[in-house]
Coordinates of C-alpha atoms and ligand atoms in Angstrom, one line a residue:
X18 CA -27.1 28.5 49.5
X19 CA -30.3 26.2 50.2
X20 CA -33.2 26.1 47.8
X21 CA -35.2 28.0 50.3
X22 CA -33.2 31.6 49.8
X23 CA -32.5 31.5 46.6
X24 CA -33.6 34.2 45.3
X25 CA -35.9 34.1 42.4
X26 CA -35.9 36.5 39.6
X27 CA -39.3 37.5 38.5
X28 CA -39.0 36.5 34.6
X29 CA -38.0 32.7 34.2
X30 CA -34.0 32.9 33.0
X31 CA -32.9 31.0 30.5
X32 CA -29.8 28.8 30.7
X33 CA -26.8 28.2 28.4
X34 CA -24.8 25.6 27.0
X35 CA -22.0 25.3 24.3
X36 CA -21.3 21.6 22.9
X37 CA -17.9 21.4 21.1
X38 CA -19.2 20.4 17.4
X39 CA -17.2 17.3 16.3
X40 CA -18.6 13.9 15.6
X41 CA -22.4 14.3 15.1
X42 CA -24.4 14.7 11.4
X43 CA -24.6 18.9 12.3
X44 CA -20.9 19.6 11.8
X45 CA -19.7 20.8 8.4
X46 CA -16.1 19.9 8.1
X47 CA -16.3 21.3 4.3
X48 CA -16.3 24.5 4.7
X49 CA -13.3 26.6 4.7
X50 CA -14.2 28.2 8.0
X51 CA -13.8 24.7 9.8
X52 CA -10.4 24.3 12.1
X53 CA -9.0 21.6 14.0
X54 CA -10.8 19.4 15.8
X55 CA -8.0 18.2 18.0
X56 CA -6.0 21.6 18.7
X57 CA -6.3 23.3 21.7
X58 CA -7.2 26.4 19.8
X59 CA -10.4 25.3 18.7
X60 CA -11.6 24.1 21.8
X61 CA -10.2 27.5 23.5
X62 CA -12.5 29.6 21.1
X63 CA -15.3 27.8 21.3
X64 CA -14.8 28.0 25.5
X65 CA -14.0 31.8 25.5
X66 CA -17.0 32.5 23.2
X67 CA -19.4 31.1 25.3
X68 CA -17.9 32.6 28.4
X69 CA -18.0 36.2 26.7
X70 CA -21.8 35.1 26.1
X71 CA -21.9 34.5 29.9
X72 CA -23.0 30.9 29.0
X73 CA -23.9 28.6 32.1
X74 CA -21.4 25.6 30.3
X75 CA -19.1 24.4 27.6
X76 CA -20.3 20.8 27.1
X77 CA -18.0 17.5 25.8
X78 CA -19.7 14.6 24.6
X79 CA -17.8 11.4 24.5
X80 CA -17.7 7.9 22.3
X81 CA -15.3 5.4 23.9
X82 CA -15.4 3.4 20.3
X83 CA -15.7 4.3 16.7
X84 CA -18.6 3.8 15.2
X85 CA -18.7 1.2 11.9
X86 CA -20.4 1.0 9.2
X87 CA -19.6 -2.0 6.3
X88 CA -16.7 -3.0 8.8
X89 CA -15.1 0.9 8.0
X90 CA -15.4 3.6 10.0
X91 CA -18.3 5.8 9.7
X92 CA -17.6 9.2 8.3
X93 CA -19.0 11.0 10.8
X94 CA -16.2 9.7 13.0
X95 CA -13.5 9.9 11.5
X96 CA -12.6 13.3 13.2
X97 CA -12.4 10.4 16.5
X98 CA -11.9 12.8 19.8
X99 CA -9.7 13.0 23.0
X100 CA -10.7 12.4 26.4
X101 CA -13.0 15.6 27.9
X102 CA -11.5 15.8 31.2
X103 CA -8.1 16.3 29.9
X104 CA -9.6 18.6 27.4
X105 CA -11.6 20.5 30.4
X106 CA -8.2 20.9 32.3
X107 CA -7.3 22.6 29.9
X108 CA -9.6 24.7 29.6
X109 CA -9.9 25.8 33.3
X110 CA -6.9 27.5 32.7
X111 CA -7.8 30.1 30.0
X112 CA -11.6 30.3 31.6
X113 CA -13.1 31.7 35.1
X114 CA -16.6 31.6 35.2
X115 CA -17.5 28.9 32.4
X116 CA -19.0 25.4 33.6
X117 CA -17.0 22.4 32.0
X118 CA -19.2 19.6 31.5
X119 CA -17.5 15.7 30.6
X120 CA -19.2 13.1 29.4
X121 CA -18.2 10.1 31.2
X122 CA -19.7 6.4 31.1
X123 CA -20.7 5.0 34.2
X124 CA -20.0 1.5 32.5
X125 CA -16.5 1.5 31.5
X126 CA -15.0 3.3 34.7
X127 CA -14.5 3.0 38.4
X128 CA -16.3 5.5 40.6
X129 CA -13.5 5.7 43.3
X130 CA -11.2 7.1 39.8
X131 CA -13.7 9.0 38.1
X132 CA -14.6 10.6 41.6
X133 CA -11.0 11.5 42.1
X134 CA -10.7 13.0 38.6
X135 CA -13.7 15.5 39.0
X136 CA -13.2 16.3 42.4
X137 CA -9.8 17.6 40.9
X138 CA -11.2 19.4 38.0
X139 CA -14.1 21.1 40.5
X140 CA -10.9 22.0 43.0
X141 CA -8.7 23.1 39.7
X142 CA -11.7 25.0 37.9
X143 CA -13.1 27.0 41.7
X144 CA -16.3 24.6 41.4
X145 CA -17.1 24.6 37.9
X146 CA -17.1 21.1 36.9
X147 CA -20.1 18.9 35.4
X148 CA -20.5 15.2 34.9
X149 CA -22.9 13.9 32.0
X150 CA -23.2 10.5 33.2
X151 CA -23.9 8.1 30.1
X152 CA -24.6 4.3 30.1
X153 CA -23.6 2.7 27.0
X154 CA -23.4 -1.0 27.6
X155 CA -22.8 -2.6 24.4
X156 CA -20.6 -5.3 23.5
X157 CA -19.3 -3.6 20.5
X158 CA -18.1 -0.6 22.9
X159 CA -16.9 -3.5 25.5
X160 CA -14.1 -5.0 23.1
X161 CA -11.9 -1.8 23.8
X162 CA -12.3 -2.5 27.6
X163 CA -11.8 -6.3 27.8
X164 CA -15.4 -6.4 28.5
X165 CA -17.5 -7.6 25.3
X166 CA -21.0 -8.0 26.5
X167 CA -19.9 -7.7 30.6
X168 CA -23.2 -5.5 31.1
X169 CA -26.8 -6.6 30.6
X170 CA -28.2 -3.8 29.1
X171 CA -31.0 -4.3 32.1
X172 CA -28.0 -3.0 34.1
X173 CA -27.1 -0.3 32.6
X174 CA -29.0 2.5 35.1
X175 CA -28.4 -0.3 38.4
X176 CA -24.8 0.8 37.8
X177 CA -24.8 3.9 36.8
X178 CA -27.2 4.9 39.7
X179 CA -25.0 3.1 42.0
X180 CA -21.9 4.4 40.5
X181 CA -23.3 8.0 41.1
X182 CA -24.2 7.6 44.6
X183 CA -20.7 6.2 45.3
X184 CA -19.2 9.3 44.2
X185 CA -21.0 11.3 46.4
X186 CA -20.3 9.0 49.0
X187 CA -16.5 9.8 48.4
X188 CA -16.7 13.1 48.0
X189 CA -18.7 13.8 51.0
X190 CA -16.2 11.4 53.2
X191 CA -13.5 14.3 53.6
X192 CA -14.6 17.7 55.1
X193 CA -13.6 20.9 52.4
X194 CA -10.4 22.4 54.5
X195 CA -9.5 25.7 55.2
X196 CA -7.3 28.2 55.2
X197 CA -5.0 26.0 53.1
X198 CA -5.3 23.2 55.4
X199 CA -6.4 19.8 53.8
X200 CA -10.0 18.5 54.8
X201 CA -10.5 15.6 57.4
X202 CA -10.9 12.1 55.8
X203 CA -13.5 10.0 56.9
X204 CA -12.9 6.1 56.1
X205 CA -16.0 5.1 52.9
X206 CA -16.9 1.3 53.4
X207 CA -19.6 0.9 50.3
X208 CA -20.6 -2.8 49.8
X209 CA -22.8 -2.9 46.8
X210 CA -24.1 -4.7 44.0
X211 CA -21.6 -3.1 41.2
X212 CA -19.3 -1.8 43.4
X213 CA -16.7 -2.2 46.4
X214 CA -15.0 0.8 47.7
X215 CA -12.6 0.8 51.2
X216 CA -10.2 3.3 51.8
X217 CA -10.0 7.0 52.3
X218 CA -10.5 9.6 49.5
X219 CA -7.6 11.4 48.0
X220 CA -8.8 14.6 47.5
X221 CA -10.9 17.2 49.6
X222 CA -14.3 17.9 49.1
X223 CA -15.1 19.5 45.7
X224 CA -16.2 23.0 46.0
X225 CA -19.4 22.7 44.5
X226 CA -20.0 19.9 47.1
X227 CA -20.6 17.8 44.4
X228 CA -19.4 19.0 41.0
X229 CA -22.8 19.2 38.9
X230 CA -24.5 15.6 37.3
X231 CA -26.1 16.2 34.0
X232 CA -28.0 12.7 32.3
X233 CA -28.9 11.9 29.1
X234 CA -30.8 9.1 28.1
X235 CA -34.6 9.0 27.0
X236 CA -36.1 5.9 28.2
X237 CA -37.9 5.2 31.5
X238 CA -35.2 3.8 33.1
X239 CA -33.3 6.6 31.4
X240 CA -35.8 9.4 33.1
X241 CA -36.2 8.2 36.6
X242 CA -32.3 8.1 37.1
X243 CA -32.6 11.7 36.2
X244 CA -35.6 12.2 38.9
X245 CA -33.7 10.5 41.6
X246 CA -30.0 11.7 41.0
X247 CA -29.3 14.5 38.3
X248 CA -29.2 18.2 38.3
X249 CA -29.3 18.5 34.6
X250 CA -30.8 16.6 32.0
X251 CA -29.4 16.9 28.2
X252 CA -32.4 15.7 26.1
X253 CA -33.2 15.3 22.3
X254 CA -36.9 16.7 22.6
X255 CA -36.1 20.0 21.1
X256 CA -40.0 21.2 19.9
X257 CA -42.2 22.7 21.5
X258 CA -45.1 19.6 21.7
X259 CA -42.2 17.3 22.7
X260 CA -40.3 19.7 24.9
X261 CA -43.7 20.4 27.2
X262 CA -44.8 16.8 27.3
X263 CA -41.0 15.7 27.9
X264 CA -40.8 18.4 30.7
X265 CA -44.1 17.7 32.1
X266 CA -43.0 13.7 32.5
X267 CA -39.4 14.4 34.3
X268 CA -40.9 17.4 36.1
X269 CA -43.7 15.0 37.2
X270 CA -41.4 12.5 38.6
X271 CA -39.4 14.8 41.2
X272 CA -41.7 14.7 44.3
X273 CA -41.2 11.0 44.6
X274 CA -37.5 11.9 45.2
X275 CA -38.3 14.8 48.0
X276 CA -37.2 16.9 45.0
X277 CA -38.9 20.3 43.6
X278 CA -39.1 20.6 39.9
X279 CA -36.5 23.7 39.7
X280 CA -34.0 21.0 41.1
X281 CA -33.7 19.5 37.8
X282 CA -33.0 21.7 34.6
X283 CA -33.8 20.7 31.4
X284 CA -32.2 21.3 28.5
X285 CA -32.7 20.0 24.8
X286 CA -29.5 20.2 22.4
X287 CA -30.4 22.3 19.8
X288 CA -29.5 24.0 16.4
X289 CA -29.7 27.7 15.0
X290 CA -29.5 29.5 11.9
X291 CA -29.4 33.4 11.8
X292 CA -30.0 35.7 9.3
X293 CA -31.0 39.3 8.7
X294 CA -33.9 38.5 7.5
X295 CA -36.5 35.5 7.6
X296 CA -36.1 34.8 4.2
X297 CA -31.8 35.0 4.7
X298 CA -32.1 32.9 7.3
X299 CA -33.7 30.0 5.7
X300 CA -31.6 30.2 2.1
X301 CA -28.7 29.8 5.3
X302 CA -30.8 26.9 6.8
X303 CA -31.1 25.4 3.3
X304 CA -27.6 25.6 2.1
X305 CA -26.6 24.0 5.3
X306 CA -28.4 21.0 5.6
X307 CA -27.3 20.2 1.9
X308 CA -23.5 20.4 3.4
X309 CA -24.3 18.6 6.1
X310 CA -26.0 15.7 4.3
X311 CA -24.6 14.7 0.8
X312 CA -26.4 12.2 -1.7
X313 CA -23.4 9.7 -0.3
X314 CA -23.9 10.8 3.3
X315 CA -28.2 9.7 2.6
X316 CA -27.3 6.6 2.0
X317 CA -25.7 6.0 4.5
X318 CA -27.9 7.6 7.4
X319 CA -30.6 5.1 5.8
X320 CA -28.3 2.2 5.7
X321 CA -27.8 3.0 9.4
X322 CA -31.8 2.5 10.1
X323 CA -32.2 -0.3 7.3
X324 CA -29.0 -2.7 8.3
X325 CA -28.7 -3.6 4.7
X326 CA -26.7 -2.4 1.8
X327 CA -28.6 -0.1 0.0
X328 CA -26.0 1.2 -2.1
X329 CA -27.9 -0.1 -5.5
X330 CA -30.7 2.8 -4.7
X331 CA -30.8 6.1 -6.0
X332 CA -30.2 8.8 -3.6
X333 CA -32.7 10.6 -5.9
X334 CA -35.5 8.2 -5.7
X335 CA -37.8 6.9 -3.7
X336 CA -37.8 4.9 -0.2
X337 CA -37.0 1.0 -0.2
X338 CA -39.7 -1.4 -0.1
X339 CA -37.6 -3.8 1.5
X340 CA -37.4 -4.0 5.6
X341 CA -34.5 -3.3 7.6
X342 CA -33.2 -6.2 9.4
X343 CA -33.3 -5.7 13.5
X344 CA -30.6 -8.2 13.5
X345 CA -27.9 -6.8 11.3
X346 CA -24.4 -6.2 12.2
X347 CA -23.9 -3.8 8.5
X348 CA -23.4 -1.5 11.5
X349 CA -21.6 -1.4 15.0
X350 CA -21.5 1.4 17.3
X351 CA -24.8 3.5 18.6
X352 CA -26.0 5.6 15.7
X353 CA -29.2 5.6 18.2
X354 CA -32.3 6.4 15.8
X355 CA -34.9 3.8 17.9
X356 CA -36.4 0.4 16.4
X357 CA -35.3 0.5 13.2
X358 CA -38.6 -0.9 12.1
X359 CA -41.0 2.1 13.5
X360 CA -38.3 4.4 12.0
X361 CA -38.5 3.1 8.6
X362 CA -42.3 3.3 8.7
X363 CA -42.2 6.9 9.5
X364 CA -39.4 7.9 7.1
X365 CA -41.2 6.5 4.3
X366 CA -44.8 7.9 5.4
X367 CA -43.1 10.9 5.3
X368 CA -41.7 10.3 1.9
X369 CA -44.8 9.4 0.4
X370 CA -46.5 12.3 2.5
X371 CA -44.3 15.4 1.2
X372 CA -43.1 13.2 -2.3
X373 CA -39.3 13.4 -1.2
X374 CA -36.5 11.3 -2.2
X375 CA -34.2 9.3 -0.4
X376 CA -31.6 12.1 0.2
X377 CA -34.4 14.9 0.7
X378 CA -36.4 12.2 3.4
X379 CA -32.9 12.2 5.1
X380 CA -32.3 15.7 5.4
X381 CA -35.7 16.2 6.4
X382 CA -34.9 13.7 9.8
X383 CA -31.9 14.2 10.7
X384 CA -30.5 17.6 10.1
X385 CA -33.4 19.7 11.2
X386 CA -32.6 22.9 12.5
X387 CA -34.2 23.9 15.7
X388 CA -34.3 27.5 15.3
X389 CA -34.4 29.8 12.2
X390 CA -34.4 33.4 11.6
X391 CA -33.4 36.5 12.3
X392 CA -31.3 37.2 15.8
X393 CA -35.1 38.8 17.1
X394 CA -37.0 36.0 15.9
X395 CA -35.0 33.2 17.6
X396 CA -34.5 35.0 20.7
X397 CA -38.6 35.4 20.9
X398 CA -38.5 31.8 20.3
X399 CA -35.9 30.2 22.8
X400 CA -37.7 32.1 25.3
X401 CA -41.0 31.3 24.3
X402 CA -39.3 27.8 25.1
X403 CA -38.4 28.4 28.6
X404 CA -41.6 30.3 29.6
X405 CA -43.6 28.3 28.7
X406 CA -42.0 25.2 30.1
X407 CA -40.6 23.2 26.9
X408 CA -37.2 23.8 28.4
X409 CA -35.3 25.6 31.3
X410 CA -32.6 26.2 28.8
X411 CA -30.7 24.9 25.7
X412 CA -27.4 23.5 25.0
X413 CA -26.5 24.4 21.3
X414 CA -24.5 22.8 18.8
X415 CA -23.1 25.1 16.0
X416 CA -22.5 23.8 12.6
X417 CA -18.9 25.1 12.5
X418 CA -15.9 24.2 14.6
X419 CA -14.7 26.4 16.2
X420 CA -16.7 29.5 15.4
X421 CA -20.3 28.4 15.0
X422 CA -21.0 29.9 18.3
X423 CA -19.4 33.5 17.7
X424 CA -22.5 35.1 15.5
X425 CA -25.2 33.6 18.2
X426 CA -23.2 35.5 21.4
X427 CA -22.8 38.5 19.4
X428 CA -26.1 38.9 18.0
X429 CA -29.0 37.1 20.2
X430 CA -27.8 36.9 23.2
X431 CA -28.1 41.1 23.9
X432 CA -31.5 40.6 23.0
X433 CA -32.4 37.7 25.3
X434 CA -30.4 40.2 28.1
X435 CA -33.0 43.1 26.8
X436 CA -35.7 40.3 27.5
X437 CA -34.5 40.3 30.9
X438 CA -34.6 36.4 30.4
X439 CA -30.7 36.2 30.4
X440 CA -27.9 37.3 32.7
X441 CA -26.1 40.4 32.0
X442 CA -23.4 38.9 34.4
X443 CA -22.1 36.2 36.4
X444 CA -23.9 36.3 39.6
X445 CA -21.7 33.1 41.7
X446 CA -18.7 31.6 41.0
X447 CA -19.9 27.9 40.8
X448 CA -21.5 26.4 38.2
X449 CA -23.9 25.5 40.6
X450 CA -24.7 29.1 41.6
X451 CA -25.1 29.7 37.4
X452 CA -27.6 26.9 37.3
X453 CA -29.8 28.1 40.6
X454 CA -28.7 24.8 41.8
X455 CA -28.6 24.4 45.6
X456 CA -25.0 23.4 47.0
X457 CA -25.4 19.4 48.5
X458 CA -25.7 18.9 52.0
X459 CA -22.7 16.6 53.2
X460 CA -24.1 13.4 54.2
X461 CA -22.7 11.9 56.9
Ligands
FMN23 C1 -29.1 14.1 23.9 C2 -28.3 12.9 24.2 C3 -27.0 13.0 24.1 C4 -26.2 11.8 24.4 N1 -24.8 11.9 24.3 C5 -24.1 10.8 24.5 C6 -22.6 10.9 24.5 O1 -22.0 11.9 24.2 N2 -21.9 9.7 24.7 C7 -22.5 8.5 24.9 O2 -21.8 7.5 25.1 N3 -23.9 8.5 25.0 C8 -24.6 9.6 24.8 N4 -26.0 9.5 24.9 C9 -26.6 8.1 25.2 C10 -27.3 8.1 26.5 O3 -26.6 8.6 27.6 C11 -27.6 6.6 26.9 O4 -26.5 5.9 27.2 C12 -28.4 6.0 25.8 O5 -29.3 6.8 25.3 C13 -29.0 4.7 26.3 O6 -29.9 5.0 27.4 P1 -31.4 5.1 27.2 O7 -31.9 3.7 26.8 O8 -32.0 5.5 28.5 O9 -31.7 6.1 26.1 C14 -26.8 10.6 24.6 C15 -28.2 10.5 24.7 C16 -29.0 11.6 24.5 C17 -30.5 11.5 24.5

């Protein structure tokens, strides 16, 4: 299908996602609901749920080290979690229609393996796989790879870009085959800054063409790798103000790439809280956050902005004074929260704003959820979202493993189908097709 006949429905659809809750500050391992993070059976309900919700794609982040904090790891990861491809095998098995989306660093691997290992999922799956293509570069991540410090962090989008365009190069070097007959290999020669590849590719061309490239980091460099070379992008702007002006600006940037803006979906992780009323809803959204972030757990989170030990102050009371220190190593690993100094100036303007203590500042900024209310409510305002161009769709991240998802599917998304902004079925069979994505040409 080219972009030129697809057909285009007249309401603006929304699009799904499911990310496998794990190791982020939204999971709630406490309560007795939570199961296994590592058994198949978690990540099996969590897959099947979103398929029954006809969702677009079940989404695996990944962290190729543990994060530490005061040379222990930090709680948050102590859950740790296996490799998604292996996980998305898996999965391809009890699934049919369900896009299975791996996050995969473009610095610690080799594009002719990484090809070879999504071309196989896309062949195993019948063209459902995604690639979130991330770029950590960081010495700390480096020691597990023999590689402290091998990548200026300059570098980080030279290679990934590269690394991308290599795969496609491989997987466009052998024809699909037919009628059980494998494809025709064609002989890749790239000679490139990050990369040499000679030799012939192992594995026919994926069905999707090329299985589906999702991106996911914020800054320019970040953005105008999504313009040039993803079909996704997974991004933290998740309001409305944000979401438009974060749209606008990757939107913006397409044409320079010979690319129209519904090339490129974008969709914000997000939370939800439900409830059969308003009022329900938020006692729900309340009680959650305080799970999610205890007095401990606020230390902490600031500790991770301030890079000193703050364990003298009182969770109860009020902001430090003191600055945090750009150069401290209290913590290793990417607990991402920007320049630490901005950040502390906005927490405590908040603080002294609103009148809230340390642990209330940090459950204010870090465990906000996205949407609140009732299942009506929230459907109104995810597709509010989408029409009015703060998103083309969400990828949401329940508070409960495995069955945070379960109440979403069975109570909001009817109502987004009585919208007629969602699917009532799987149209295609690709992920690709799910996504209104056009199938690549094959270059060549
Ligand atoms: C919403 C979002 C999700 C991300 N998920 C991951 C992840 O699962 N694993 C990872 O290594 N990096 C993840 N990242 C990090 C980015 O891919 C990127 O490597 C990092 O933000 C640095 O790039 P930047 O400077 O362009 O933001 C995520 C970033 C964002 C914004």
């Amino acid at each position: 299908m080219t972009a030129g006949t697809h057909r285009t429905p007249a309401r603006k659809q929304i699009h799904l996602a499911a990310h496998f809750p794990g190791v982020n500050n939204t999971t709630v391992w406490a309560d007795p609901r939570s199961r296994s993070q590592i058994e198949f059976s978690s990540f099996e309900h969590l897959a099947r749920t979103a398929e029954r919700g006809l969702f677009d794609f079940f989404f695996l982040a990944e962290g190729l080290r543990l994060r530490e904090h005061k040379g222990r790891i930090h709680d948050l990861d102590v859950v740790g979690r296996p490799e998604s491809l292996t996980v998305l095998s898996a999965l391809a098995a009890v699934t049919d229609r369900l896009g299975l989306a791996a996050t995969v660093n473009a610095t610690f691997n080799e594009p002719y393996e990484l090809a070879r290992r999504l071309a196989s999922l896309d062949h195993l799956s019948g063209g459902r796989a995604a690639w979130n293509v991330v770029t950590s570069s960081d010495a700390f991540t480096g020691e597990n790879f023999r590689r402290g410090g091998f990548l200026d962090r300059a570098d980080r989008y030279t290679r990934a870009a590269e690394f991308v365009a290599t795969a496609r190069e491989l997987w466009d070097s052998r024809t699909p085959g037919a009628d059980g007959a494998p494809g025709e290999p064609r002989p890749v020669a790239h000679n490139g800054r990050h990369f040499t590849v000679a030799g012939e590719f192992g594995v026919d061309r994926p069905p999707q063409g090329h299985p589906v490239v999702i991106q996911a980091g914020d800054s320019p460099e970040g953005r105008e790798f999504a313009a040039s070379a993803a079909d996704v992008i997974f991004t933290r702007h998740g309001t409305l103000e944000a979401g438009r002006a974060f749209y606008a600006d990757v939107k913006g940037r397409l044409a320079r790439y010979g690319r129209a803006p519904d090339d490129l979906k974008i969709m914000p992780g997000v939370t939800f809280v439900l409830g059969d009323t308003a009022a329900e809803a938020q006692e729900r959204a309340t009680e959650i956050r305080r799970q999610q972030v205890s007095p401990q757990n606020a230390l902490l989170a600031l500790e991770q902005v301030w890079g000193v030990d703050l364990s003298a102050y009182d969770p109860d009371g009020p902001l430090p004074d003191i600055d945090p220190d750009p150069e401290s190593t209290l913590v290793q690993g990417r607990v991402k929260v920007g320049d630490p100094l901005a950040v502390a100036e906005k927490w405590r303007a908040l603080s002294r704003a609103k009148g809230l203590s340390i642990h209330q500042t940090v459950i204010e900024t870090t465990s906000r959820q996205s949407f609140i209310g009732t299942p009506a409510a929230v459907a109104e305002q995810l597709d509010e979202f989408v029409r009015t161009d703060a998103a083309d769709g969400f990828i949401l991240v329940p508070h409960l493993t495995p069955g945070g998802l379960d109440e979403f599917v069975e109570r909001v998304v009817p109502l987004l189908q009585e919208r007629g902004a969602f699917r009532t079925e799987y149209e295609g069979a690709t992920l690709r097709s799910h996504l209104g994505l056009p199938e690549p040409a094959r270059k060549g």
